[in-house]
PDB file of C-alpha atoms in Angstrom:
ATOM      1  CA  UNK A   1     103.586  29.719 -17.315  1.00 87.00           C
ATOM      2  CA  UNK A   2     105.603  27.328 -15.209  1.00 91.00           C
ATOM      3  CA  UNK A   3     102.674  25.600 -13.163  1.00 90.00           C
ATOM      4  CA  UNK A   4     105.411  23.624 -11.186  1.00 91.00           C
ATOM      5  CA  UNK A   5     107.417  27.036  -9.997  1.00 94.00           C
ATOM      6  CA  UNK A   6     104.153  28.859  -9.582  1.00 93.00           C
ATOM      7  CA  UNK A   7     103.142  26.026  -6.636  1.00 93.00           C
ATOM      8  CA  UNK A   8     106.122  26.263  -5.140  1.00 94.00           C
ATOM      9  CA  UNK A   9     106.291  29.966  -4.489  1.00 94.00           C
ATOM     10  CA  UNK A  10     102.224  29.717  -3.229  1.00 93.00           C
ATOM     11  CA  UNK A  11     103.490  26.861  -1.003  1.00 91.00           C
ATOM     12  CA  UNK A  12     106.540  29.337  -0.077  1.00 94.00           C
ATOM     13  CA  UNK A  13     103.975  32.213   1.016  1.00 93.00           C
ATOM     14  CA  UNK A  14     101.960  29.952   2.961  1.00 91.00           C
ATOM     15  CA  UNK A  15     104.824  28.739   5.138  1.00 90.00           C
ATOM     16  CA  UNK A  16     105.949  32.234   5.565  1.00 93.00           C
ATOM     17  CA  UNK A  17     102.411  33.055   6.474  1.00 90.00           C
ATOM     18  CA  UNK A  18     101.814  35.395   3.768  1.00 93.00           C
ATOM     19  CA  UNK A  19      97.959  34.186   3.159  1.00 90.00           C
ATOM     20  CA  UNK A  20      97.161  37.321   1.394  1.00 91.00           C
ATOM     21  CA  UNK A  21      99.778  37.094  -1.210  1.00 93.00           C
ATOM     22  CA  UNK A  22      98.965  33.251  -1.555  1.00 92.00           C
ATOM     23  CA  UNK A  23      95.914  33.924  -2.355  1.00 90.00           C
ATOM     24  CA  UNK A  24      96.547  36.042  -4.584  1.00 92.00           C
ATOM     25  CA  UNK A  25      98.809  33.772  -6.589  1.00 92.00           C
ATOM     26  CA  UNK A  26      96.299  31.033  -6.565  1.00 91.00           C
ATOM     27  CA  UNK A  27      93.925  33.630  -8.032  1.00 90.00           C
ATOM     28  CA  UNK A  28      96.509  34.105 -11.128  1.00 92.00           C
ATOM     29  CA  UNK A  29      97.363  30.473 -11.031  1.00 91.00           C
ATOM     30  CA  UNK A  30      92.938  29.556 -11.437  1.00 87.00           C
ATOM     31  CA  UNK A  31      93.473  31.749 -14.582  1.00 89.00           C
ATOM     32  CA  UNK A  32      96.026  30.487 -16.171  1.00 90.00           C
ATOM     33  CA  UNK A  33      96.024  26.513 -15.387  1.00 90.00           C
ATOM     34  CA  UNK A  34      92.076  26.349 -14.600  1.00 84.00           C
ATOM     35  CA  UNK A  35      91.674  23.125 -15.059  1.00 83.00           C
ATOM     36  CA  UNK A  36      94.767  21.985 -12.519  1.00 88.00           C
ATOM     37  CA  UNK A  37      93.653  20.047  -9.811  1.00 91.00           C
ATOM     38  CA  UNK A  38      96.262  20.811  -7.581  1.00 93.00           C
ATOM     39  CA  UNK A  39      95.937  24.997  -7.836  1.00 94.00           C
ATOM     40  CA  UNK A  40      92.067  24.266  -6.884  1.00 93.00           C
ATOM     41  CA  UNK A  41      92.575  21.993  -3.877  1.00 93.00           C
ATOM     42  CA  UNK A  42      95.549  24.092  -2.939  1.00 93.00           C
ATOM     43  CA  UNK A  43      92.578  26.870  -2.504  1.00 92.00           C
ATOM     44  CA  UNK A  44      90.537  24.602  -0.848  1.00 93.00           C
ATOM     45  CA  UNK A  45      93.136  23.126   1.364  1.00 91.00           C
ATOM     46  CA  UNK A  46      94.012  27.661   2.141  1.00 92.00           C
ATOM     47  CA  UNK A  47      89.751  28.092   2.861  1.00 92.00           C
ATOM     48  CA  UNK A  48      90.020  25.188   5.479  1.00 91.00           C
ATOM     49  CA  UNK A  49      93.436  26.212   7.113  1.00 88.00           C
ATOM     50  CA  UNK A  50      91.737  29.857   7.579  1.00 87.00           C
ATOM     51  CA  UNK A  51      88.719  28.105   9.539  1.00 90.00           C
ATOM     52  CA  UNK A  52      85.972  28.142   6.389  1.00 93.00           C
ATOM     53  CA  UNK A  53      85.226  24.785   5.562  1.00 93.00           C
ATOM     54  CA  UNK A  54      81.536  25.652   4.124  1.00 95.00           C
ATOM     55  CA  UNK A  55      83.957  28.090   1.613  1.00 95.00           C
ATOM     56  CA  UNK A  56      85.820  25.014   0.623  1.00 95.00           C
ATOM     57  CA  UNK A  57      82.890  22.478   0.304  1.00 96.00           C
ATOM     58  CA  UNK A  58      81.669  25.298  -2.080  1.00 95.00           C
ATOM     59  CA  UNK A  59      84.828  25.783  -4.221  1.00 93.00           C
ATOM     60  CA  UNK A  60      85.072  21.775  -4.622  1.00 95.00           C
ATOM     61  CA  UNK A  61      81.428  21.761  -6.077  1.00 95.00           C
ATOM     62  CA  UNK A  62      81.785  24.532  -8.313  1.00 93.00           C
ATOM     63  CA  UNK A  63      84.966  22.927  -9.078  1.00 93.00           C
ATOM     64  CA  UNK A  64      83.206  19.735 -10.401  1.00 93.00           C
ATOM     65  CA  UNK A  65      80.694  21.163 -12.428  1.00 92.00           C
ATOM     66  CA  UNK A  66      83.292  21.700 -14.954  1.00 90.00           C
ATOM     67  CA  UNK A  67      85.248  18.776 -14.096  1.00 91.00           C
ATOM     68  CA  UNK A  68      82.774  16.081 -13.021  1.00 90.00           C
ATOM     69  CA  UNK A  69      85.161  13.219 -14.130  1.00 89.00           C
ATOM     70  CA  UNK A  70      87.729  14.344 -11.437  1.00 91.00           C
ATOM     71  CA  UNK A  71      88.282  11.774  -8.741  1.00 92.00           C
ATOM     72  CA  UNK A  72      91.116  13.763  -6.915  1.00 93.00           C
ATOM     73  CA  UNK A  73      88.390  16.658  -6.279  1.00 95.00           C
ATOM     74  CA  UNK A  74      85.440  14.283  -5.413  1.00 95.00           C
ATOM     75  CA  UNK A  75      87.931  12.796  -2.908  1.00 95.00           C
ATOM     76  CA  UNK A  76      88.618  16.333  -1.368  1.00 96.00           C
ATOM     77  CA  UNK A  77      84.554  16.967  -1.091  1.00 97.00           C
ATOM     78  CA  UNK A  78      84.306  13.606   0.502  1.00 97.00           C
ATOM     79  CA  UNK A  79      87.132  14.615   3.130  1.00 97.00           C
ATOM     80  CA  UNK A  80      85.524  17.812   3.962  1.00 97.00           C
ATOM     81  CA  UNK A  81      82.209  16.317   3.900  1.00 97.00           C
ATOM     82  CA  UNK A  82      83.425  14.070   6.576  1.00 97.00           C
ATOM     83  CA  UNK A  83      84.792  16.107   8.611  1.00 96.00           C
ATOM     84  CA  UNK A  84      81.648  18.477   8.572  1.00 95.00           C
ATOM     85  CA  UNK A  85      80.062  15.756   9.390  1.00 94.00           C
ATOM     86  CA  UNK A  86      77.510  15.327   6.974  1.00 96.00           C
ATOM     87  CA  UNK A  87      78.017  11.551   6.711  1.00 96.00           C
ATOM     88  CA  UNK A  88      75.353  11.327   3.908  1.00 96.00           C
ATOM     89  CA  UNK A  89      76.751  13.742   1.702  1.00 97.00           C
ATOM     90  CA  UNK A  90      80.473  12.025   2.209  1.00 97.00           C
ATOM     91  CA  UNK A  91      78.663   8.963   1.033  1.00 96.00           C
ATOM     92  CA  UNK A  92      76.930   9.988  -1.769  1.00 95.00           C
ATOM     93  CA  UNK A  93      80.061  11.522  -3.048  1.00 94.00           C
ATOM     94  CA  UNK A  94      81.955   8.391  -2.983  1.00 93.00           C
ATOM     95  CA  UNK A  95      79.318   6.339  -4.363  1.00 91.00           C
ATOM     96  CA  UNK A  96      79.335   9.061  -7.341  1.00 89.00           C
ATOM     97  CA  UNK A  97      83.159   7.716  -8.044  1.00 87.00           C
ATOM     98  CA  UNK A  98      83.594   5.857 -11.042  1.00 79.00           C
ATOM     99  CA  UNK A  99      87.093   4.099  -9.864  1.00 77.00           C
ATOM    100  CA  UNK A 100      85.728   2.009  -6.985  1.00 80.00           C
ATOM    101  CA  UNK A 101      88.264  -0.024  -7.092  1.00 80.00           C
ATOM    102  CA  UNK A 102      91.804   1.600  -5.573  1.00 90.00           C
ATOM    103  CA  UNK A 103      93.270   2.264  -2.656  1.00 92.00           C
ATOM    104  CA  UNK A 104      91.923   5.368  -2.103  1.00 93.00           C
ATOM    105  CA  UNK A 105      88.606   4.600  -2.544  1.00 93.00           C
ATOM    106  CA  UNK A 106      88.686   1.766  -0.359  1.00 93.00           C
ATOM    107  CA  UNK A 107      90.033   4.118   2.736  1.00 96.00           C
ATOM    108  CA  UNK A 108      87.353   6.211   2.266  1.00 96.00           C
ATOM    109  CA  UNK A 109      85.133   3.141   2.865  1.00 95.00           C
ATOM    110  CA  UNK A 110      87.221   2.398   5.722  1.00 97.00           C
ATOM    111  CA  UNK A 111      86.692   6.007   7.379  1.00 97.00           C
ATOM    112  CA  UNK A 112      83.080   6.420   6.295  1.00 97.00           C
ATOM    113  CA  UNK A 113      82.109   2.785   8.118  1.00 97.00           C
ATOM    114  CA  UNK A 114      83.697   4.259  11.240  1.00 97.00           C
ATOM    115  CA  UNK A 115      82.038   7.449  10.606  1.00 97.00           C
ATOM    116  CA  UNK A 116      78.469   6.100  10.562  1.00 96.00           C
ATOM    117  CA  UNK A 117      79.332   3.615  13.383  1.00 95.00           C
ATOM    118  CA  UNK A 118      78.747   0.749  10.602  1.00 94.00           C
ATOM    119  CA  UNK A 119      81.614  -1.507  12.180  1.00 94.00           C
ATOM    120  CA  UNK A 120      80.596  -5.114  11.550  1.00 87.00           C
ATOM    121  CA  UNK A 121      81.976  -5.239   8.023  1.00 85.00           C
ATOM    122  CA  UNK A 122      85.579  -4.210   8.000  1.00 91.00           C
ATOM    123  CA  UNK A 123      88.214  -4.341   4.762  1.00 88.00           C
ATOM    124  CA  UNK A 124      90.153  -7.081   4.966  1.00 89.00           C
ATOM    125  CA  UNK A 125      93.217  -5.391   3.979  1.00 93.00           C
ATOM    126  CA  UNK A 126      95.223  -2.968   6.271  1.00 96.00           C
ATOM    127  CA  UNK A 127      95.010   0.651   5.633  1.00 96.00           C
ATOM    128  CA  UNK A 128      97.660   2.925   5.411  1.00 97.00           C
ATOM    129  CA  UNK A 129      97.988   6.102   7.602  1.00 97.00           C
ATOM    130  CA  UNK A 130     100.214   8.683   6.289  1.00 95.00           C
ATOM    131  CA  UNK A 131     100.879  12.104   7.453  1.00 95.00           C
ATOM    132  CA  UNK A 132      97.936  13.588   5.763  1.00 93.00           C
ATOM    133  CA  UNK A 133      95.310  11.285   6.423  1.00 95.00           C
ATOM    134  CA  UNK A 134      96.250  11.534  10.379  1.00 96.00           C
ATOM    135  CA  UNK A 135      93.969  14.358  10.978  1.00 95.00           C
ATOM    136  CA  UNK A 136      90.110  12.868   9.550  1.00 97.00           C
ATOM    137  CA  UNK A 137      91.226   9.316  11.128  1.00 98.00           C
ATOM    138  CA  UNK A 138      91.821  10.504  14.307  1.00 98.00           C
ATOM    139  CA  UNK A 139      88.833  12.769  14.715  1.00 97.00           C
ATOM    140  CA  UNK A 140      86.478   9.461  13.447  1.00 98.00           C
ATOM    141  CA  UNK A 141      88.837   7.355  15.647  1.00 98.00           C
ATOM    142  CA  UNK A 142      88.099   9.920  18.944  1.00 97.00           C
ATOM    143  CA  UNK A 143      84.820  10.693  17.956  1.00 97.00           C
ATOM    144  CA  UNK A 144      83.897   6.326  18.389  1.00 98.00           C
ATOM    145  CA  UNK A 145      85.535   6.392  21.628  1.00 98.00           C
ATOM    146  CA  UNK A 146      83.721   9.246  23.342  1.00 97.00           C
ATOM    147  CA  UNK A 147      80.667   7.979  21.827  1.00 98.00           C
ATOM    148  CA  UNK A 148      81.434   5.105  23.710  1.00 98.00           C
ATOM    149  CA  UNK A 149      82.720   6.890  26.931  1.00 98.00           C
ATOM    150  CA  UNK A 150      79.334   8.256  27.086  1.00 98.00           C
ATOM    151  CA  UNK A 151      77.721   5.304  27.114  1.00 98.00           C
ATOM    152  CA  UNK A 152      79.371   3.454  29.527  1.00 98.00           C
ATOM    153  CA  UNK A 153      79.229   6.687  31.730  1.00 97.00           C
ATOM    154  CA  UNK A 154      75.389   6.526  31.317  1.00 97.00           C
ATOM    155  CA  UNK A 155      74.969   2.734  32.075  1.00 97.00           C
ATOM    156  CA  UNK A 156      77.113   3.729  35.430  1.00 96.00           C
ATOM    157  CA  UNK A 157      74.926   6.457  36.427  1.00 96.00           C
ATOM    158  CA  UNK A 158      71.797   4.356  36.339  1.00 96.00           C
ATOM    159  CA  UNK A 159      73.289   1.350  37.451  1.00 96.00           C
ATOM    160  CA  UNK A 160      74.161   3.197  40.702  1.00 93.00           C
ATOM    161  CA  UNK A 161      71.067   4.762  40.595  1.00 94.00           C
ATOM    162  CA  UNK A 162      68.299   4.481  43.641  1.00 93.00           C
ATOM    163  CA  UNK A 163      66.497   1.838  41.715  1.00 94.00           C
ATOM    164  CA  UNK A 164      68.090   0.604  38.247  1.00 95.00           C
ATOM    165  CA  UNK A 165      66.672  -1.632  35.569  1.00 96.00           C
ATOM    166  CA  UNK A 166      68.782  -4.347  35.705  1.00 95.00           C
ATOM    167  CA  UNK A 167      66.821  -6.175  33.157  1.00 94.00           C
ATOM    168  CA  UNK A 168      67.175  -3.529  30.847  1.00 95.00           C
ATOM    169  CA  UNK A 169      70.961  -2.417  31.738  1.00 97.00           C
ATOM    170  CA  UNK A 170      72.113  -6.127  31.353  1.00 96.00           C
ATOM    171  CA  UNK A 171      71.836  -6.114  27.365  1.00 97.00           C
ATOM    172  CA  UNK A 172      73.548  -2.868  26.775  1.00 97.00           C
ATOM    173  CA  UNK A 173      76.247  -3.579  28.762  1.00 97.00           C
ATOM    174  CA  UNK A 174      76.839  -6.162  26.821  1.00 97.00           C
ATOM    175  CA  UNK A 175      76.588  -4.354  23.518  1.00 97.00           C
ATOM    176  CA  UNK A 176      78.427  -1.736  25.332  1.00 98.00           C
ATOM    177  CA  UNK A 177      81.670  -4.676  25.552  1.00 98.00           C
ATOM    178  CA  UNK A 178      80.583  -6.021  21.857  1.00 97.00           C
ATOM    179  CA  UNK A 179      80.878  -2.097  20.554  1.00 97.00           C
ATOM    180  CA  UNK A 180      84.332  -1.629  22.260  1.00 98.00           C
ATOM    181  CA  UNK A 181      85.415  -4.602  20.502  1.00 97.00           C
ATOM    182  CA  UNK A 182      84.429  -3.288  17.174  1.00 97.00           C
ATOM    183  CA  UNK A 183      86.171  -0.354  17.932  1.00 98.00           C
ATOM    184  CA  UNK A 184      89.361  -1.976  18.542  1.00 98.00           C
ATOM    185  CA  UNK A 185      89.404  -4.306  15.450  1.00 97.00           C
ATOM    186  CA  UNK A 186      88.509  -0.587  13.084  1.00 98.00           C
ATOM    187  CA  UNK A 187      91.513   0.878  15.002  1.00 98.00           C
ATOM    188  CA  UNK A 188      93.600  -2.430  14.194  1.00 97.00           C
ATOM    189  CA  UNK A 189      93.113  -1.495  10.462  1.00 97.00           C
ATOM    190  CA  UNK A 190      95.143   1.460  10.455  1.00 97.00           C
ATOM    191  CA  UNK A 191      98.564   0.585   9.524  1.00 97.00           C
ATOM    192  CA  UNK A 192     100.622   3.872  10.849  1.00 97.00           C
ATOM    193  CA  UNK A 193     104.110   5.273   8.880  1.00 96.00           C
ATOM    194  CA  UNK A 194     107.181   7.155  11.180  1.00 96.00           C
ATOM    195  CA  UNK A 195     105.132   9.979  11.799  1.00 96.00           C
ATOM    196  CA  UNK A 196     101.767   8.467  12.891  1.00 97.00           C
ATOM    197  CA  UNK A 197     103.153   6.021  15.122  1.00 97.00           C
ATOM    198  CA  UNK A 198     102.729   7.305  18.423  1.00 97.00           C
ATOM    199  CA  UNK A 199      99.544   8.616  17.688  1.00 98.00           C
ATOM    200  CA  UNK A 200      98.118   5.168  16.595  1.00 98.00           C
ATOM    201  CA  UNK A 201      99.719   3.947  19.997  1.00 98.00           C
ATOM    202  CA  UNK A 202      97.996   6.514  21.994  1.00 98.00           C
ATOM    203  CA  UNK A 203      94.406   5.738  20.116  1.00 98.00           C
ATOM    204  CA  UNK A 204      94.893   2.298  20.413  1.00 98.00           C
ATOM    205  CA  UNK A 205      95.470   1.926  24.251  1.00 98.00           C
ATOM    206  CA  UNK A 206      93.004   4.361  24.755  1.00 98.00           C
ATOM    207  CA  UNK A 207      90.722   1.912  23.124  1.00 98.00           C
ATOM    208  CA  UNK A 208      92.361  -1.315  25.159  1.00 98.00           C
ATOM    209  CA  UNK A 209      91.529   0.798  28.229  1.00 98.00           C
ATOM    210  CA  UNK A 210      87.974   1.191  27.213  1.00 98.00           C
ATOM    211  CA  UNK A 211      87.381  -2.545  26.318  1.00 98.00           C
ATOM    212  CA  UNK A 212      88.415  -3.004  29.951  1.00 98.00           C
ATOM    213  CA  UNK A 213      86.172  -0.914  31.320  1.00 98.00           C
ATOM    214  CA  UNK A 214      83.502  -2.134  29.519  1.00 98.00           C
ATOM    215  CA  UNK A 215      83.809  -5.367  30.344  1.00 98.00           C
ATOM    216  CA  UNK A 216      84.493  -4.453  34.481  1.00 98.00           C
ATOM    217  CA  UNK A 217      81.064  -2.785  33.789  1.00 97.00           C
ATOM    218  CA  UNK A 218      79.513  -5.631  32.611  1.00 97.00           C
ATOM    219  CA  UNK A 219      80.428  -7.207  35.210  1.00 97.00           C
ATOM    220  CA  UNK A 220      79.170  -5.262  37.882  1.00 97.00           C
ATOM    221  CA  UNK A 221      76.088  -5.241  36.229  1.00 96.00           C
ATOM    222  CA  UNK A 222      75.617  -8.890  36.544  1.00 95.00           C
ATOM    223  CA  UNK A 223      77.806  -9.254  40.373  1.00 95.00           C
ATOM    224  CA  UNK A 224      76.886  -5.602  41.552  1.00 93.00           C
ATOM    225  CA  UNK A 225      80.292  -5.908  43.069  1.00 95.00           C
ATOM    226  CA  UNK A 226      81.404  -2.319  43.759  1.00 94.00           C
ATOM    227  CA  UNK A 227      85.115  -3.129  42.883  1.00 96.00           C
ATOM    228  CA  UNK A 228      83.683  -3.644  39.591  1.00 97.00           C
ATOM    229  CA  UNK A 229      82.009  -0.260  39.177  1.00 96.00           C
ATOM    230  CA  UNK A 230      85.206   1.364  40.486  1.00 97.00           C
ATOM    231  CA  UNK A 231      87.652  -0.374  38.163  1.00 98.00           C
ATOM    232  CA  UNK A 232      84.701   0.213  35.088  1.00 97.00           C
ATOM    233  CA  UNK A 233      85.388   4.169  36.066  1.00 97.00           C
ATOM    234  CA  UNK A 234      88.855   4.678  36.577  1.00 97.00           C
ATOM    235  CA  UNK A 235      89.540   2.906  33.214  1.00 98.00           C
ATOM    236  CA  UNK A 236      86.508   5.056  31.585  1.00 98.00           C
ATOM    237  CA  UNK A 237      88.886   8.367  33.034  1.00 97.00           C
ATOM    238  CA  UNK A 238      92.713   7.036  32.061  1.00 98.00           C
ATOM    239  CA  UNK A 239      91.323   6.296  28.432  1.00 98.00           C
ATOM    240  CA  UNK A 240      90.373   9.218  27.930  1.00 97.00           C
ATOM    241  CA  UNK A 241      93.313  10.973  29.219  1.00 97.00           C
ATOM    242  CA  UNK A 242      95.234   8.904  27.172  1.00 97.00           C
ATOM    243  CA  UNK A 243      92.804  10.345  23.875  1.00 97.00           C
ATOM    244  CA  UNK A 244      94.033  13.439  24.558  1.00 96.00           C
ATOM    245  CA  UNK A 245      97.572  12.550  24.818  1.00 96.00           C
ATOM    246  CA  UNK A 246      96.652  11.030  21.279  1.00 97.00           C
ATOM    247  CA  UNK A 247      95.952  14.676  20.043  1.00 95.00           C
ATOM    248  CA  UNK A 248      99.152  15.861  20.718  1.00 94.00           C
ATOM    249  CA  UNK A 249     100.719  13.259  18.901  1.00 95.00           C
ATOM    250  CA  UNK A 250      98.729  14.757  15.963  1.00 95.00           C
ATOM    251  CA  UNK A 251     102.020  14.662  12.932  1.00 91.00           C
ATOM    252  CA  UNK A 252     101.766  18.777  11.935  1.00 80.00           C
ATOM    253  CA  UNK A 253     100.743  18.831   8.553  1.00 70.00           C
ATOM    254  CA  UNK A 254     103.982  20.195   6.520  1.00 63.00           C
ATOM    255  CA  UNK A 255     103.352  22.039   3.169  1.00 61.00           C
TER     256      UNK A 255
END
């Protein structure tokens, strides 16, 4: 009946890679301690690991039916939510937390604005970025910069193109240099520990790069100076080689 010893050995098979007999002990462990949050997002966290996130949104919400007032579970739906991404969901969740007011809360506001792109309004306060969180942040963090990789790889291709709208490319190469700014000041709110330096680093030059290249772009769109378009594209390509550096400065999630 020792809940404490009980996690430990669970924790124990899952490093050895025992899932089976993990499994099995968080089975025993729901049965005697069903109402401990950490045996039921210890599940959820083993679903996820083993590639079944639908599995784990589905244990969270039949979780909460019997404990509705839990704000460490809604947190854990909102977190897999996001990283489904099924935005809306993730946002209704949160919204359904009565403590709107802490820390942990307010990163979850901080991921969901870059989530739904929403980056005008930014917390005023930095954010911390520990171990754990690494993973969601950098999948919204990568997941704004290809967005905006895309676009300024569209605005290229029909800026070179036989006959391009220059009235019409003007603007959104100018909200292509506005969005990269927004980018960088979301990125800027991430305040990184030991192990989530270098990945910060990584995401955050990756993003410098970007700004660049938007703003070369912008410039050939306005000089149609081909040094322009040349220096817009080679940043576009060393950012993003630098966002995949980024991943493998991912911090390995210890147990």
């Amino acid at each position: 009946m020792n809940a404490d010893l009980r996690m430990q050995l669970i924790r124990l098979y899952r490093r050895l890679n025992l899932t089976e007999q993990a499994q099995q002990e968080l089975t025993r462990a729901a049965q005697l301690f069903p109402r401990e949050e950490r045996f039921i997002l210890e599940a959820v966290q083993l679903l996820r690991d083993a590639g079944n996130p639908a599995a784990a949104i589905a244990r969270l919400q039949e979780a909460l039916k019997t404990q509705p007032e839990s704000v460490a579970l809604r947190l854990a739906l909102f977190d897999l939510l996001l990283e489904s991404g099924d935005t809306v969901a993730a946002e209704r969740v949160l919204q359904a937390i009565p403590e709107q007011d802490t820390a942990e809360w307010a990163y979850r506001r901080y991921l969901l604005s870059g989530a739904k792109r929403a980056l005008e309004r930014l917390p005023s306060e930095s954010m911390p970025l520990t171990e754990e969180r690494a993973a969601l942040w950098f999948q919204i963090a990568s997941g704004l910069l290809a967005d905006l990789s895309s676009e300024l790889l569209d605005v290229r291709r029909l800026a070179t193109s036989p006959r391009p709208n220059w009235a019409e490319l003007r603007p959104r190469s100018e909200r292509a240099v506005l969005t990269a700014l927004n980018i960088g000041q979301w990125l800027e709110k991430a305040d990184p520990n030991d192990s989530t330096r270098a990945l910060v680093a990584h995401v955050r030059f990756a993003s410098q790069m970007l700004a660049q290249s938007a703003q070369h772009m912008a410039r050939y769109v306005l000089s149609r100076r081909s040094e322009e378009e040349e220096r817009a594209s080679l940043l576009r390509i060393e950012a993003m080689r630098e966002l995949e550096a980024a991943k493998h400065a991912l911090p390995k999630r210890q147990l």
